[in-house]
Each structure stands twice: as C-alpha cells, then as structure tokens.
Amino acid sequence: SQQGEEDPQALSIQEGENATMNCSYKTSINNLQWYRQNSGRGLVHLILIRSNEREKHSGRLRVTLDTSKKSSSLLITASRAADTASYFCATAASGNTPLVFGKGTRLSVIA
Amino acid sequence: GAGVSQSPSNKVTEKGKDVELRCDPISGHTALYWYRQSLGQGLEFLIYFQGNSAPDKSGLPSDRFSAERTGGSVSTLTIQRTQQEDSAVYLCASSSPGQGDYGYTFGSGTRLTVV
C-alpha cells in the first residue's frame, strides 16, 4: 500500500522560480526521504529527514517535516530546466523496514 | 561495483513464459529491495532482503513471483507464467545498514513487457 501522497500530481513552472511539493502520510515514521526520477527509470536519493528533525537543507533543496500534521514539503529554489523530473516522497517506519513510496509529483521547468 | 546493476534493461516475453531479472547490488550493502512501477505510478514494494535474515516477502503479488539472493550479493527475481498485468519496470535498490543519510541506491530497472 502507498502511504505517502504527493501534492500536486503535476507542476509546471518557469526557470528561476521556486517549486514546492508536498507529501502527506498516515502512520508514524522513523524517517522520510525524497527521490527524483528521470525518464521513468532509476530513482536518485535527494535528502533524508528524521522524525526528530524539522528542517533540512541540501544545496537548492529545503525539506520540512511536521510530524504532528504527518506532512513534509520539498522546496527547490531557483529551478532549472534540468530539475524536470518526477519527485517521490518515501517513508520508513523504522531504520530497517522497506520504504513506502507515494505516486510522485511530475515537475516541468520551462526554460 | 560503482552502482546497482540490473539486467536485462528491457525484456519482451510472451504471456505464459517465465522470466528472470537480475540485480547486482553495491558491494557491502547488506539490504536489497525489489520494487515495481507501472506506467505513471508510484513504486510498489515486492520483497526485501537483509543480510542472512529471512526475506520480507509481504509485497509479492502472487505465488508466481519469487526471489532469491545468493551469497548475500546478487539477487534474481523470477516471474513464472507471466501475465500482461506483470508488464512494468522492475527496480532493484540496495542500502547499507540503517540507511544512514544516504537512502537507497537504485538500479536503472528492467522494463518488462508481456505480449
């Protein structure tokens, strides 16, 4: 079953704008991760945030986690055409259980 | 190896035939996962291997699906008597214990088409 649900399903923005994607989940988690997928093949890990963390940064990425609302957001600042991809959130109930993925947000960045 | 390797990249098979998909994880990664992704959908968990522990098979959709991992390294996912609904991209991933801050490393997947 899919726990994470991303919102919106699709997002189209101009190059240079910021992109915000949201993820909601249902049960308690150990950590939440975001992945990027190009061309429907392998996923690339972007960032991991633990349940006791509220915000994390990596380059142009900013992730927030609100465990009381069971939600997370991924912000990509100053977007580039190369950021065009599908973005998935995934949750882990513990450090040793398989990740449960959402259906993803399709981001299109127009040059 | 430098990354997770999957073979074949693409497989077209006739309905009713058996197929084997291979995954070669990153050396030293004790955890190995199989997922499948239907067109435009999220990832569906299939099976999880962790070290020498019994695998978590809770995601396998039917008894036509099985997987093994030999010597704690290479894994093979076998689908017997393939059906058209088995058509999907099958993704393998590996990770180090506890995942750390690095998450999973995915292979490029095998696109299976059942005709």
Tab-separated table of C-alpha atoms in Angstrom:
chain	number	residue	atom	x	y	z
A	1	SER	CA	0.000	0.000	0.000
A	2	GLN	CA	1.172	3.543	-0.634
A	3	GLN	CA	1.468	5.713	2.435
A	4	GLY	CA	2.927	8.915	1.038
A	5	GLU	CA	0.691	11.038	-1.144
A	6	GLU	CA	2.304	13.879	-3.044
A	7	ASP	CA	0.571	17.078	-3.971
A	8	PRO	CA	0.267	18.395	-6.613
A	9	GLN	CA	0.341	15.493	-9.060
A	10	ALA	CA	1.876	17.774	-11.675
A	11	LEU	CA	3.547	21.179	-11.520
A	12	SER	CA	4.769	23.418	-14.322
A	13	ILE	CA	6.920	26.482	-13.597
A	14	GLN	CA	9.300	28.864	-15.340
A	15	GLU	CA	13.039	28.517	-14.941
A	16	GLY	CA	14.248	30.538	-11.953
A	17	GLU	CA	11.036	30.140	-9.977
A	18	ASN	CA	10.755	28.059	-6.819
A	19	ALA	CA	8.953	24.713	-6.831
A	20	THR	CA	7.157	23.377	-3.778
A	21	MET	CA	5.894	19.815	-3.486
A	22	ASN	CA	4.031	18.381	-0.532
A	23	CYS	CA	3.750	14.900	0.903
A	24	SER	CA	1.287	13.555	3.439
A	25	TYR	CA	1.492	10.214	5.195
A	26	LYS	CA	-0.669	8.192	7.556
A	27	THR	CA	1.340	6.295	10.166
A	28	SER	CA	4.286	7.107	12.424
A	29	ILE	CA	7.679	7.164	10.756
A	30	ASN	CA	11.368	6.869	11.557
A	31	ASN	CA	12.406	8.989	8.588
A	32	LEU	CA	11.107	10.474	5.349
A	33	GLN	CA	13.083	10.649	2.132
A	34	TRP	CA	12.731	12.408	-1.199
A	35	TYR	CA	13.818	10.900	-4.509
A	36	ARG	CA	13.985	12.152	-8.103
A	37	GLN	CA	13.262	10.037	-11.162
A	38	ASN	CA	14.127	10.946	-14.721
A	39	SER	CA	12.612	9.192	-17.711
A	40	GLY	CA	10.765	6.568	-15.664
A	41	ARG	CA	13.843	4.572	-14.719
A	42	GLY	CA	16.151	4.585	-11.674
A	43	LEU	CA	15.476	6.867	-8.735
A	44	VAL	CA	18.097	9.120	-7.182
A	45	HIS	CA	18.102	9.813	-3.461
A	46	LEU	CA	17.911	13.539	-2.713
A	47	ILE	CA	17.570	14.002	1.020
A	48	LEU	CA	16.561	12.198	4.221
A	49	ILE	CA	14.936	13.855	7.212
A	50	ARG	CA	14.488	12.043	10.507
A	51	SER	CA	11.356	12.153	12.622
A	52	ASN	CA	13.074	14.327	15.262
A	53	GLU	CA	14.171	16.904	12.668
A	54	ARG	CA	12.017	19.754	11.407
A	55	GLU	CA	14.031	21.175	8.524
A	56	LYS	CA	16.971	20.172	6.398
A	57	HIS	CA	18.881	21.809	3.560
A	58	SER	CA	20.987	20.432	0.755
A	59	GLY	CA	22.135	22.875	-1.927
A	60	ARG	CA	18.978	24.291	-3.563
A	61	LEU	CA	16.766	21.814	-1.701
A	62	ARG	CA	14.902	22.532	1.510
A	63	VAL	CA	12.826	19.883	3.216
A	64	THR	CA	10.493	20.392	6.152
A	65	LEU	CA	8.775	17.792	8.281
A	66	ASP	CA	5.746	18.292	10.525
A	67	THR	CA	5.091	15.043	12.374
A	68	SER	CA	2.001	16.468	14.102
A	69	LYS	CA	0.392	17.001	10.686
A	70	LYS	CA	2.098	13.958	9.150
A	71	SER	CA	3.329	16.061	6.262
A	72	SER	CA	6.526	17.122	4.537
A	73	SER	CA	7.400	19.622	1.859
A	74	LEU	CA	10.226	19.785	-0.658
A	75	LEU	CA	11.258	23.212	-1.920
A	76	ILE	CA	13.543	23.561	-4.917
A	77	THR	CA	14.807	27.120	-5.221
A	78	ALA	CA	15.871	28.851	-8.437
A	79	SER	CA	14.686	25.939	-10.555
A	80	ARG	CA	16.477	24.885	-13.731
A	81	ALA	CA	15.309	23.002	-16.799
A	82	ALA	CA	17.432	20.077	-15.579
A	83	ASP	CA	15.189	19.815	-12.499
A	84	THR	CA	12.406	18.500	-14.745
A	85	ALA	CA	11.607	15.056	-13.327
A	86	SER	CA	9.207	13.171	-11.091
A	87	TYR	CA	9.717	13.602	-7.363
A	88	PHE	CA	8.695	10.970	-4.827
A	89	CYS	CA	8.473	11.003	-1.082
A	90	ALA	CA	9.048	7.762	0.781
A	91	THR	CA	8.574	6.879	4.418
A	92	ALA	CA	10.240	4.314	6.668
A	93	ALA	CA	8.527	3.027	9.789
A	94	SER	CA	11.936	2.098	11.181
A	95	GLY	CA	15.547	2.091	10.055
A	96	ASN	CA	15.204	-1.490	8.842
A	97	THR	CA	11.835	-1.583	7.116
A	98	PRO	CA	11.384	-1.065	3.377
A	99	LEU	CA	10.451	2.394	2.182
A	100	VAL	CA	6.855	3.043	1.149
A	101	PHE	CA	6.633	5.408	-1.821
A	102	GLY	CA	3.967	7.826	-2.933
A	103	LYS	CA	2.800	8.286	-6.530
A	104	GLY	CA	5.012	11.294	-7.132
A	105	THR	CA	4.818	14.841	-8.446
A	106	ARG	CA	5.750	15.475	-12.082
A	107	LEU	CA	7.694	18.737	-12.249
A	108	SER	CA	8.240	20.541	-15.532
A	109	VAL	CA	10.612	23.508	-15.562
A	110	ILE	CA	10.247	25.576	-18.705
A	111	ALA	CA	13.285	27.459	-19.970
B	1	GLY	CA	30.681	-2.162	-8.377
B	2	ALA	CA	30.142	1.551	-8.515
B	3	GLY	CA	26.371	1.288	-8.631
B	4	VAL	CA	23.444	-1.116	-8.659
B	5	SER	CA	23.394	-3.084	-11.883
B	6	GLN	CA	20.250	-4.647	-13.337
B	7	SER	CA	19.889	-6.911	-16.323
B	8	PRO	CA	18.388	-7.095	-18.805
B	9	SER	CA	17.455	-3.441	-19.383
B	10	ASN	CA	14.452	-4.489	-21.428
B	11	LYS	CA	12.659	-7.794	-21.737
B	12	VAL	CA	9.789	-8.692	-24.026
B	13	THR	CA	8.208	-12.041	-23.332
B	14	GLU	CA	5.159	-13.959	-24.398
B	15	LYS	CA	2.303	-14.476	-21.993
B	16	GLY	CA	2.781	-17.698	-20.058
B	17	LYS	CA	6.577	-17.744	-20.256
B	18	ASP	CA	8.876	-17.493	-17.213
B	19	VAL	CA	11.345	-14.606	-16.819
B	20	GLU	CA	14.332	-13.980	-14.580
B	21	LEU	CA	15.503	-10.496	-13.671
B	22	ARG	CA	18.908	-9.941	-12.145
B	23	CYS	CA	20.195	-7.384	-9.659
B	24	ASP	CA	23.815	-6.850	-8.635
B	25	PRO	CA	23.880	-4.517	-5.604
B	26	ILE	CA	26.641	-2.252	-4.378
B	27	SER	CA	29.391	-4.239	-2.708
B	28	GLY	CA	28.981	-4.142	1.060
B	29	HIS	CA	25.311	-3.208	1.009
B	30	THR	CA	23.551	-5.794	3.137
B	31	ALA	CA	19.999	-4.731	2.287
B	32	LEU	CA	18.432	-5.359	-1.123
B	33	TYR	CA	14.948	-4.393	-2.273
B	34	TRP	CA	12.768	-5.126	-5.286
B	35	TYR	CA	10.031	-2.730	-6.369
B	36	ARG	CA	7.920	-2.489	-9.479
B	37	GLN	CA	6.468	0.582	-11.133
B	38	SER	CA	3.608	0.547	-13.566
B	39	LEU	CA	3.344	3.346	-16.131
B	40	GLY	CA	2.864	6.714	-14.427
B	41	GLN	CA	2.516	5.162	-10.987
B	42	GLY	CA	4.492	5.072	-7.771
B	43	LEU	CA	6.699	2.238	-6.623
B	44	GLU	CA	5.117	-0.947	-5.337
B	45	PHE	CA	7.225	-2.879	-2.815
B	46	LEU	CA	7.809	-6.532	-3.667
B	47	ILE	CA	10.479	-8.111	-1.450
B	48	TYR	CA	13.303	-7.137	0.933
B	49	PHE	CA	16.488	-8.998	1.869
B	50	GLN	CA	18.558	-8.007	4.904
B	51	GLY	CA	21.783	-9.896	5.496
B	52	ASN	CA	21.153	-13.523	6.419
B	53	SER	CA	17.655	-12.887	7.786
B	54	ALA	CA	14.587	-14.434	6.198
B	55	PRO	CA	13.359	-12.122	3.410
B	56	ASP	CA	10.271	-9.972	3.806
B	57	LYS	CA	8.043	-11.304	1.015
B	58	SER	CA	4.938	-9.409	2.069
B	59	GLY	CA	4.754	-7.407	-1.161
B	60	LEU	CA	4.843	-10.252	-3.660
B	61	PRO	CA	1.520	-10.049	-5.559
B	62	SER	CA	1.096	-13.780	-6.194
B	63	ASP	CA	2.857	-17.129	-5.861
B	64	ARG	CA	4.066	-16.714	-9.439
B	65	PHE	CA	6.636	-14.277	-8.067
B	66	SER	CA	9.730	-15.413	-6.179
B	67	ALA	CA	13.182	-14.059	-5.450
B	68	GLU	CA	16.437	-15.282	-4.068
B	69	ARG	CA	19.685	-13.721	-3.040
B	70	THR	CA	22.774	-15.850	-3.301
B	71	GLY	CA	25.767	-15.321	-1.039
B	72	GLY	CA	24.338	-12.081	0.283
B	73	SER	CA	25.013	-10.396	-3.047
B	74	VAL	CA	23.321	-10.956	-6.409
B	75	SER	CA	19.545	-11.331	-6.439
B	76	THR	CA	17.226	-12.870	-9.022
B	77	LEU	CA	13.524	-12.088	-9.279
B	78	THR	CA	11.602	-14.822	-11.091
B	79	ILE	CA	8.120	-14.432	-12.529
B	80	GLN	CA	6.500	-17.656	-13.639
B	81	ARG	CA	3.717	-17.915	-16.220
B	82	THR	CA	3.843	-14.196	-16.962
B	83	GLN	CA	0.618	-12.262	-17.447
B	84	GLN	CA	0.029	-8.966	-19.248
B	85	GLU	CA	-0.556	-7.211	-15.913
B	86	ASP	CA	3.035	-8.090	-14.970
B	87	SER	CA	4.231	-5.522	-17.521
B	88	ALA	CA	6.095	-2.835	-15.576
B	89	VAL	CA	9.534	-1.516	-14.741
B	90	TYR	CA	11.149	-3.679	-12.061
B	91	LEU	CA	13.536	-1.696	-9.882
B	92	CYS	CA	16.178	-3.035	-7.536
B	93	ALA	CA	17.823	-0.999	-4.785
B	94	SER	CA	20.419	-1.615	-2.111
B	95	SER	CA	21.389	0.180	1.068
B	96	SER	CA	23.808	-0.040	3.946
B	97	PRO	CA	22.578	-0.966	7.449
B	98	GLY	CA	20.240	1.598	8.970
B	99	GLN	CA	20.295	3.616	5.719
B	100	GLY	CA	22.283	6.417	7.325
B	101	ASP	CA	21.652	9.657	5.493
B	102	TYR	CA	22.201	8.082	2.097
B	103	GLY	CA	18.937	6.259	1.497
B	104	TYR	CA	18.682	3.677	-1.228
B	105	THR	CA	20.759	3.384	-4.374
B	106	PHE	CA	18.594	2.263	-7.261
B	107	GLY	CA	19.494	0.460	-10.433
B	108	SER	CA	18.175	1.624	-13.804
B	109	GLY	CA	15.497	-1.042	-13.800
B	110	THR	CA	14.277	-3.749	-16.146
B	111	ARG	CA	11.345	-2.821	-18.361
B	112	LEU	CA	9.256	-5.974	-18.737
B	113	THR	CA	6.670	-6.179	-21.493
B	114	VAL	CA	4.403	-9.202	-21.654
B	115	VAL	CA	2.736	-9.645	-25.047
